[in-house]
Amino acid sequence: WVLEQLAAHQAQATFFCVGDNLRRHPDIARAALAAGHRLGNHTQHHRSAWNTPRAAYLADVAACEASLAIGYQLLAASSSPSVLGEKPTANSQQLTAETKLFRPPYGRLTWPVLRQLRAEYRVIMWSLLTRDYDRDLAPERALRLTLAATRPGDIVVLHDSQKASRSLRFLLPRLLAHYGDLGYEFATL
């Protein structure tokens, strides 16, 4: 559904993926890459760096990277018009050359972990959380707050999860339509 909404509004996005979800839904990752979207590392199990020993956290990041690599390999192996129904994209042809992206779950990192990650990743935070994960926040209110706070160049976070599903389904098409009408472009990082 998210990919369909993005396509309908000619919008590109970067998806920070949890490795467990990549392994459960490789078809979605493959479709996102084939459509020109970008994937980033969000750890294998969505753990907080504040509550996880450094070695275990970095192993979780590495496990997610392995899950991402499997998705890239699957796309490269299947990126023919007969399999995907479309031609390979620039993303699918330059997967290994791209800078690796990382976003920490909950936005939480420790300084030692951040120093190690920066050697291999571009660590990406956000400028605006929609709070789509907050079940106590009505989707209509989340939309009003997001519209009032969004500025050009913002990195806006939405979550494609069970917990956020109700708000995501309300927010995404409305945000895409509103900002598309204002002439905004939606791009990958």
PDB file of C-alpha atoms in Angstrom:
ATOM      1  CA  TRP A   1       0.000   0.000   0.000  1.00  0.00           C
ATOM      2  CA  VAL A   2       2.784   2.469   0.865  1.00  0.00           C
ATOM      3  CA  LEU A   3       4.548   1.838  -2.440  1.00  0.00           C
ATOM      4  CA  GLU A   4       1.266   2.363  -4.302  1.00  0.00           C
ATOM      5  CA  GLN A   5       0.712   5.706  -2.547  1.00  0.00           C
ATOM      6  CA  LEU A   6       4.234   6.859  -3.331  1.00  0.00           C
ATOM      7  CA  ALA A   7       3.855   5.852  -6.983  1.00  0.00           C
ATOM      8  CA  ALA A   8       0.496   7.630  -7.265  1.00  0.00           C
ATOM      9  CA  HIS A   9       2.175  10.864  -6.129  1.00  0.00           C
ATOM     10  CA  GLN A  10       5.441  10.290  -8.026  1.00  0.00           C
ATOM     11  CA  ALA A  11       7.261  10.399  -4.693  1.00  0.00           C
ATOM     12  CA  GLN A  12      10.513   8.733  -3.729  1.00  0.00           C
ATOM     13  CA  ALA A  13      11.366   7.663  -0.197  1.00  0.00           C
ATOM     14  CA  THR A  14      14.082   6.120   1.905  1.00  0.00           C
ATOM     15  CA  PHE A  15      12.988   3.168   4.010  1.00  0.00           C
ATOM     16  CA  PHE A  16      14.979   2.395   7.149  1.00  0.00           C
ATOM     17  CA  CYS A  17      14.304  -1.310   7.473  1.00  0.00           C
ATOM     18  CA  VAL A  18      14.358  -3.672  10.413  1.00  0.00           C
ATOM     19  CA  GLY A  19      16.227  -6.772   9.280  1.00  0.00           C
ATOM     20  CA  ASP A  20      13.653  -9.196  10.684  1.00  0.00           C
ATOM     21  CA  ASN A  21      11.020  -7.533   8.494  1.00  0.00           C
ATOM     22  CA  LEU A  22      13.297  -7.683   5.446  1.00  0.00           C
ATOM     23  CA  ARG A  23      13.664 -11.415   5.892  1.00  0.00           C
ATOM     24  CA  ARG A  24       9.901 -11.876   6.338  1.00  0.00           C
ATOM     25  CA  HIS A  25       8.974  -9.646   3.382  1.00  0.00           C
ATOM     26  CA  PRO A  26      11.794  -9.662   0.809  1.00  0.00           C
ATOM     27  CA  ASP A  27       9.234  -9.029  -1.927  1.00  0.00           C
ATOM     28  CA  ILE A  28       8.404  -5.608  -0.474  1.00  0.00           C
ATOM     29  CA  ALA A  29      12.070  -4.626  -0.235  1.00  0.00           C
ATOM     30  CA  ARG A  30      12.642  -5.821  -3.793  1.00  0.00           C
ATOM     31  CA  ALA A  31       9.637  -3.816  -5.037  1.00  0.00           C
ATOM     32  CA  ALA A  32      10.810  -0.695  -3.188  1.00  0.00           C
ATOM     33  CA  LEU A  33      14.267  -0.911  -4.743  1.00  0.00           C
ATOM     34  CA  ALA A  34      12.853  -1.635  -8.191  1.00  0.00           C
ATOM     35  CA  ALA A  35      10.683   1.489  -7.907  1.00  0.00           C
ATOM     36  CA  GLY A  36      13.762   3.622  -7.203  1.00  0.00           C
ATOM     37  CA  HIS A  37      13.375   3.970  -3.443  1.00  0.00           C
ATOM     38  CA  ARG A  38      16.317   3.548  -1.111  1.00  0.00           C
ATOM     39  CA  LEU A  39      16.828   1.238   1.857  1.00  0.00           C
ATOM     40  CA  GLY A  40      18.760   1.938   5.029  1.00  0.00           C
ATOM     41  CA  ASN A  41      19.725  -0.058   8.100  1.00  0.00           C
ATOM     42  CA  HIS A  42      17.490   0.179  11.194  1.00  0.00           C
ATOM     43  CA  THR A  43      19.041  -2.824  13.039  1.00  0.00           C
ATOM     44  CA  GLN A  44      17.948  -6.435  12.833  1.00  0.00           C
ATOM     45  CA  HIS A  45      15.630  -6.422  15.870  1.00  0.00           C
ATOM     46  CA  HIS A  46      14.846  -2.703  16.507  1.00  0.00           C
ATOM     47  CA  ARG A  47      16.883  -2.492  19.692  1.00  0.00           C
ATOM     48  CA  SER A  48      17.821   0.646  21.577  1.00  0.00           C
ATOM     49  CA  ALA A  49      21.535   1.385  21.852  1.00  0.00           C
ATOM     50  CA  TRP A  50      20.859   2.711  25.342  1.00  0.00           C
ATOM     51  CA  ASN A  51      19.683  -0.707  26.589  1.00  0.00           C
ATOM     52  CA  THR A  52      21.894  -3.030  24.546  1.00  0.00           C
ATOM     53  CA  PRO A  53      25.588  -3.748  25.128  1.00  0.00           C
ATOM     54  CA  ARG A  54      27.745  -2.185  22.422  1.00  0.00           C
ATOM     55  CA  ALA A  55      28.976  -5.465  20.918  1.00  0.00           C
ATOM     56  CA  ALA A  56      25.435  -6.875  20.783  1.00  0.00           C
ATOM     57  CA  TYR A  57      24.103  -3.666  19.224  1.00  0.00           C
ATOM     58  CA  LEU A  58      26.803  -3.592  16.551  1.00  0.00           C
ATOM     59  CA  ALA A  59      26.150  -7.273  15.827  1.00  0.00           C
ATOM     60  CA  ASP A  60      22.467  -6.367  15.362  1.00  0.00           C
ATOM     61  CA  VAL A  61      23.465  -3.649  12.885  1.00  0.00           C
ATOM     62  CA  ALA A  62      25.671  -6.148  11.028  1.00  0.00           C
ATOM     63  CA  ALA A  63      22.834  -8.694  10.931  1.00  0.00           C
ATOM     64  CA  CYS A  64      20.538  -6.087   9.378  1.00  0.00           C
ATOM     65  CA  GLU A  65      23.221  -5.244   6.831  1.00  0.00           C
ATOM     66  CA  ALA A  66      23.325  -8.925   5.883  1.00  0.00           C
ATOM     67  CA  SER A  67      19.531  -8.867   5.454  1.00  0.00           C
ATOM     68  CA  LEU A  68      19.821  -5.779   3.242  1.00  0.00           C
ATOM     69  CA  ALA A  69      22.521  -7.474   1.167  1.00  0.00           C
ATOM     70  CA  ILE A  70      20.216 -10.430   0.559  1.00  0.00           C
ATOM     71  CA  GLY A  71      17.527  -8.034  -0.697  1.00  0.00           C
ATOM     72  CA  TYR A  72      20.000  -6.339  -3.033  1.00  0.00           C
ATOM     73  CA  GLN A  73      21.205  -9.694  -4.350  1.00  0.00           C
ATOM     74  CA  LEU A  74      17.633 -10.846  -4.959  1.00  0.00           C
ATOM     75  CA  LEU A  75      16.909  -7.670  -6.883  1.00  0.00           C
ATOM     76  CA  ALA A  76      20.083  -7.936  -8.940  1.00  0.00           C
ATOM     77  CA  ALA A  77      19.257 -11.550  -9.765  1.00  0.00           C
ATOM     78  CA  SER A  78      15.701 -10.726 -10.770  1.00  0.00           C
ATOM     79  CA  SER A  79      15.993  -7.262 -12.306  1.00  0.00           C
ATOM     80  CA  SER A  80      14.815  -8.209 -15.735  1.00  0.00           C
ATOM     81  CA  PRO A  81      11.573  -6.938 -17.255  1.00  0.00           C
ATOM     82  CA  SER A  82      10.118 -10.442 -17.298  1.00  0.00           C
ATOM     83  CA  VAL A  83      10.472 -10.814 -13.530  1.00  0.00           C
ATOM     84  CA  LEU A  84       9.764  -7.356 -12.160  1.00  0.00           C
ATOM     85  CA  GLY A  85       7.658  -6.024 -14.996  1.00  0.00           C
ATOM     86  CA  GLU A  86       9.920  -3.009 -15.373  1.00  0.00           C
ATOM     87  CA  LYS A  87      13.466  -2.093 -16.302  1.00  0.00           C
ATOM     88  CA  PRO A  88      16.250  -2.017 -13.717  1.00  0.00           C
ATOM     89  CA  THR A  89      16.585   1.352 -11.978  1.00  0.00           C
ATOM     90  CA  ALA A  90      19.685   3.355 -11.189  1.00  0.00           C
ATOM     91  CA  ASN A  91      19.266   2.161  -7.597  1.00  0.00           C
ATOM     92  CA  SER A  92      19.269  -1.492  -8.600  1.00  0.00           C
ATOM     93  CA  GLN A  93      22.321  -1.043 -10.824  1.00  0.00           C
ATOM     94  CA  GLN A  94      24.463   0.849  -8.302  1.00  0.00           C
ATOM     95  CA  LEU A  95      23.535  -0.860  -5.061  1.00  0.00           C
ATOM     96  CA  THR A  96      27.009  -1.677  -3.854  1.00  0.00           C
ATOM     97  CA  ALA A  97      28.397   1.765  -4.692  1.00  0.00           C
ATOM     98  CA  GLU A  98      25.917   3.687  -2.546  1.00  0.00           C
ATOM     99  CA  THR A  99      26.777   5.100   0.835  1.00  0.00           C
ATOM    100  CA  LYS A 100      25.235   2.935   3.506  1.00  0.00           C
ATOM    101  CA  LEU A 101      22.586   4.653   5.606  1.00  0.00           C
ATOM    102  CA  PHE A 102      21.724   3.982   9.246  1.00  0.00           C
ATOM    103  CA  ARG A 103      18.968   5.289  11.486  1.00  0.00           C
ATOM    104  CA  PRO A 104      18.984   4.211  15.130  1.00  0.00           C
ATOM    105  CA  PRO A 105      15.741   2.865  16.575  1.00  0.00           C
ATOM    106  CA  TYR A 106      14.140   5.453  18.879  1.00  0.00           C
ATOM    107  CA  GLY A 107      16.822   7.903  17.753  1.00  0.00           C
ATOM    108  CA  ARG A 108      19.031   6.568  20.548  1.00  0.00           C
ATOM    109  CA  LEU A 109      22.761   6.025  20.234  1.00  0.00           C
ATOM    110  CA  THR A 110      25.682   6.079  22.609  1.00  0.00           C
ATOM    111  CA  TRP A 111      28.814   8.029  21.681  1.00  0.00           C
ATOM    112  CA  PRO A 112      30.990   4.902  21.341  1.00  0.00           C
ATOM    113  CA  VAL A 113      28.439   3.251  19.030  1.00  0.00           C
ATOM    114  CA  LEU A 114      28.019   6.442  16.991  1.00  0.00           C
ATOM    115  CA  ARG A 115      31.790   6.732  16.501  1.00  0.00           C
ATOM    116  CA  GLN A 116      31.984   3.162  15.226  1.00  0.00           C
ATOM    117  CA  LEU A 117      28.954   3.494  12.961  1.00  0.00           C
ATOM    118  CA  ARG A 118      30.213   6.710  11.369  1.00  0.00           C
ATOM    119  CA  ALA A 119      33.207   4.806   9.999  1.00  0.00           C
ATOM    120  CA  GLU A 120      30.880   2.740   7.815  1.00  0.00           C
ATOM    121  CA  TYR A 121      27.532   4.555   7.617  1.00  0.00           C
ATOM    122  CA  ARG A 122      25.969   7.906   7.087  1.00  0.00           C
ATOM    123  CA  VAL A 123      23.885   8.190  10.270  1.00  0.00           C
ATOM    124  CA  ILE A 124      20.556   9.825   9.469  1.00  0.00           C
ATOM    125  CA  MET A 125      18.186  11.244  12.034  1.00  0.00           C
ATOM    126  CA  TRP A 126      15.024  13.216  11.260  1.00  0.00           C
ATOM    127  CA  SER A 127      13.709  16.715  11.580  1.00  0.00           C
ATOM    128  CA  LEU A 128      10.051  15.784  12.079  1.00  0.00           C
ATOM    129  CA  LEU A 129       8.303  12.828  13.687  1.00  0.00           C
ATOM    130  CA  THR A 130       4.646  12.482  12.755  1.00  0.00           C
ATOM    131  CA  ARG A 131       4.026  10.450  15.924  1.00  0.00           C
ATOM    132  CA  ASP A 132       2.087   7.979  13.800  1.00  0.00           C
ATOM    133  CA  TYR A 133       3.113   5.289  16.291  1.00  0.00           C
ATOM    134  CA  ASP A 134       1.263   7.062  19.151  1.00  0.00           C
ATOM    135  CA  ARG A 135      -2.094   5.316  19.479  1.00  0.00           C
ATOM    136  CA  ASP A 136      -3.286   8.037  21.857  1.00  0.00           C
ATOM    137  CA  LEU A 137      -2.856  10.705  19.176  1.00  0.00           C
ATOM    138  CA  ALA A 138      -5.762  10.898  16.731  1.00  0.00           C
ATOM    139  CA  PRO A 139      -4.600  10.703  13.100  1.00  0.00           C
ATOM    140  CA  GLU A 140      -6.389  13.990  12.359  1.00  0.00           C
ATOM    141  CA  ARG A 141      -4.414  15.739  15.098  1.00  0.00           C
ATOM    142  CA  ALA A 142      -1.171  14.130  13.919  1.00  0.00           C
ATOM    143  CA  LEU A 143      -1.891  15.542  10.458  1.00  0.00           C
ATOM    144  CA  ARG A 144      -2.561  19.057  11.793  1.00  0.00           C
ATOM    145  CA  LEU A 145       0.633  18.994  13.867  1.00  0.00           C
ATOM    146  CA  THR A 146       2.699  17.680  10.967  1.00  0.00           C
ATOM    147  CA  LEU A 147       1.329  20.239   8.504  1.00  0.00           C
ATOM    148  CA  ALA A 148       2.033  23.057  10.955  1.00  0.00           C
ATOM    149  CA  ALA A 149       5.606  21.946  11.613  1.00  0.00           C
ATOM    150  CA  THR A 150       6.896  20.771   8.208  1.00  0.00           C
ATOM    151  CA  ARG A 151       9.417  22.971   6.408  1.00  0.00           C
ATOM    152  CA  PRO A 152      11.241  22.578   3.074  1.00  0.00           C
ATOM    153  CA  GLY A 153      14.059  20.060   3.350  1.00  0.00           C
ATOM    154  CA  ASP A 154      12.629  18.267   6.371  1.00  0.00           C
ATOM    155  CA  ILE A 155      13.178  14.568   6.880  1.00  0.00           C
ATOM    156  CA  VAL A 156       9.735  13.371   7.937  1.00  0.00           C
ATOM    157  CA  VAL A 157       9.389   9.980   9.630  1.00  0.00           C
ATOM    158  CA  LEU A 158       6.423   7.679   9.123  1.00  0.00           C
ATOM    159  CA  HIS A 159       6.304   4.061  10.274  1.00  0.00           C
ATOM    160  CA  ASP A 160       5.013   1.172   8.181  1.00  0.00           C
ATOM    161  CA  SER A 161       4.084  -1.060  11.106  1.00  0.00           C
ATOM    162  CA  GLN A 162       1.063  -2.680  12.718  1.00  0.00           C
ATOM    163  CA  LYS A 163       1.204  -0.158  15.547  1.00  0.00           C
ATOM    164  CA  ALA A 164       1.220   2.848  13.214  1.00  0.00           C
ATOM    165  CA  SER A 165      -1.032   1.443  10.482  1.00  0.00           C
ATOM    166  CA  ARG A 166      -4.177   3.449  11.284  1.00  0.00           C
ATOM    167  CA  SER A 167      -2.342   6.766  11.370  1.00  0.00           C
ATOM    168  CA  LEU A 168      -0.095   5.927   8.422  1.00  0.00           C
ATOM    169  CA  ARG A 169      -3.097   5.169   6.211  1.00  0.00           C
ATOM    170  CA  PHE A 170      -4.602   8.520   7.167  1.00  0.00           C
ATOM    171  CA  LEU A 171      -1.428  10.612   7.026  1.00  0.00           C
ATOM    172  CA  LEU A 172       0.519   9.411   4.009  1.00  0.00           C
ATOM    173  CA  PRO A 173      -1.930  10.158   1.177  1.00  0.00           C
ATOM    174  CA  ARG A 174      -2.872  13.502   2.703  1.00  0.00           C
ATOM    175  CA  LEU A 175       0.721  14.611   3.244  1.00  0.00           C
ATOM    176  CA  LEU A 176       1.722  13.543  -0.260  1.00  0.00           C
ATOM    177  CA  ALA A 177      -1.250  15.358  -1.819  1.00  0.00           C
ATOM    178  CA  HIS A 178      -0.838  18.512   0.273  1.00  0.00           C
ATOM    179  CA  TYR A 179       2.875  18.946  -0.305  1.00  0.00           C
ATOM    180  CA  GLY A 180       2.655  17.787  -3.901  1.00  0.00           C
ATOM    181  CA  ASP A 181       0.078  20.523  -4.540  1.00  0.00           C
ATOM    182  CA  LEU A 182       2.514  23.039  -3.036  1.00  0.00           C
ATOM    183  CA  GLY A 183       5.224  21.908  -5.445  1.00  0.00           C
ATOM    184  CA  TYR A 184       7.337  19.950  -2.979  1.00  0.00           C
ATOM    185  CA  GLU A 185       9.355  17.020  -4.267  1.00  0.00           C
ATOM    186  CA  PHE A 186       9.892  13.828  -2.324  1.00  0.00           C
ATOM    187  CA  ALA A 187      13.372  12.385  -2.732  1.00  0.00           C
ATOM    188  CA  THR A 188      15.571   9.640  -1.372  1.00  0.00           C
ATOM    189  CA  LEU A 189      18.495  10.498   0.872  1.00  0.00           C
TER     190      LEU A 189
END
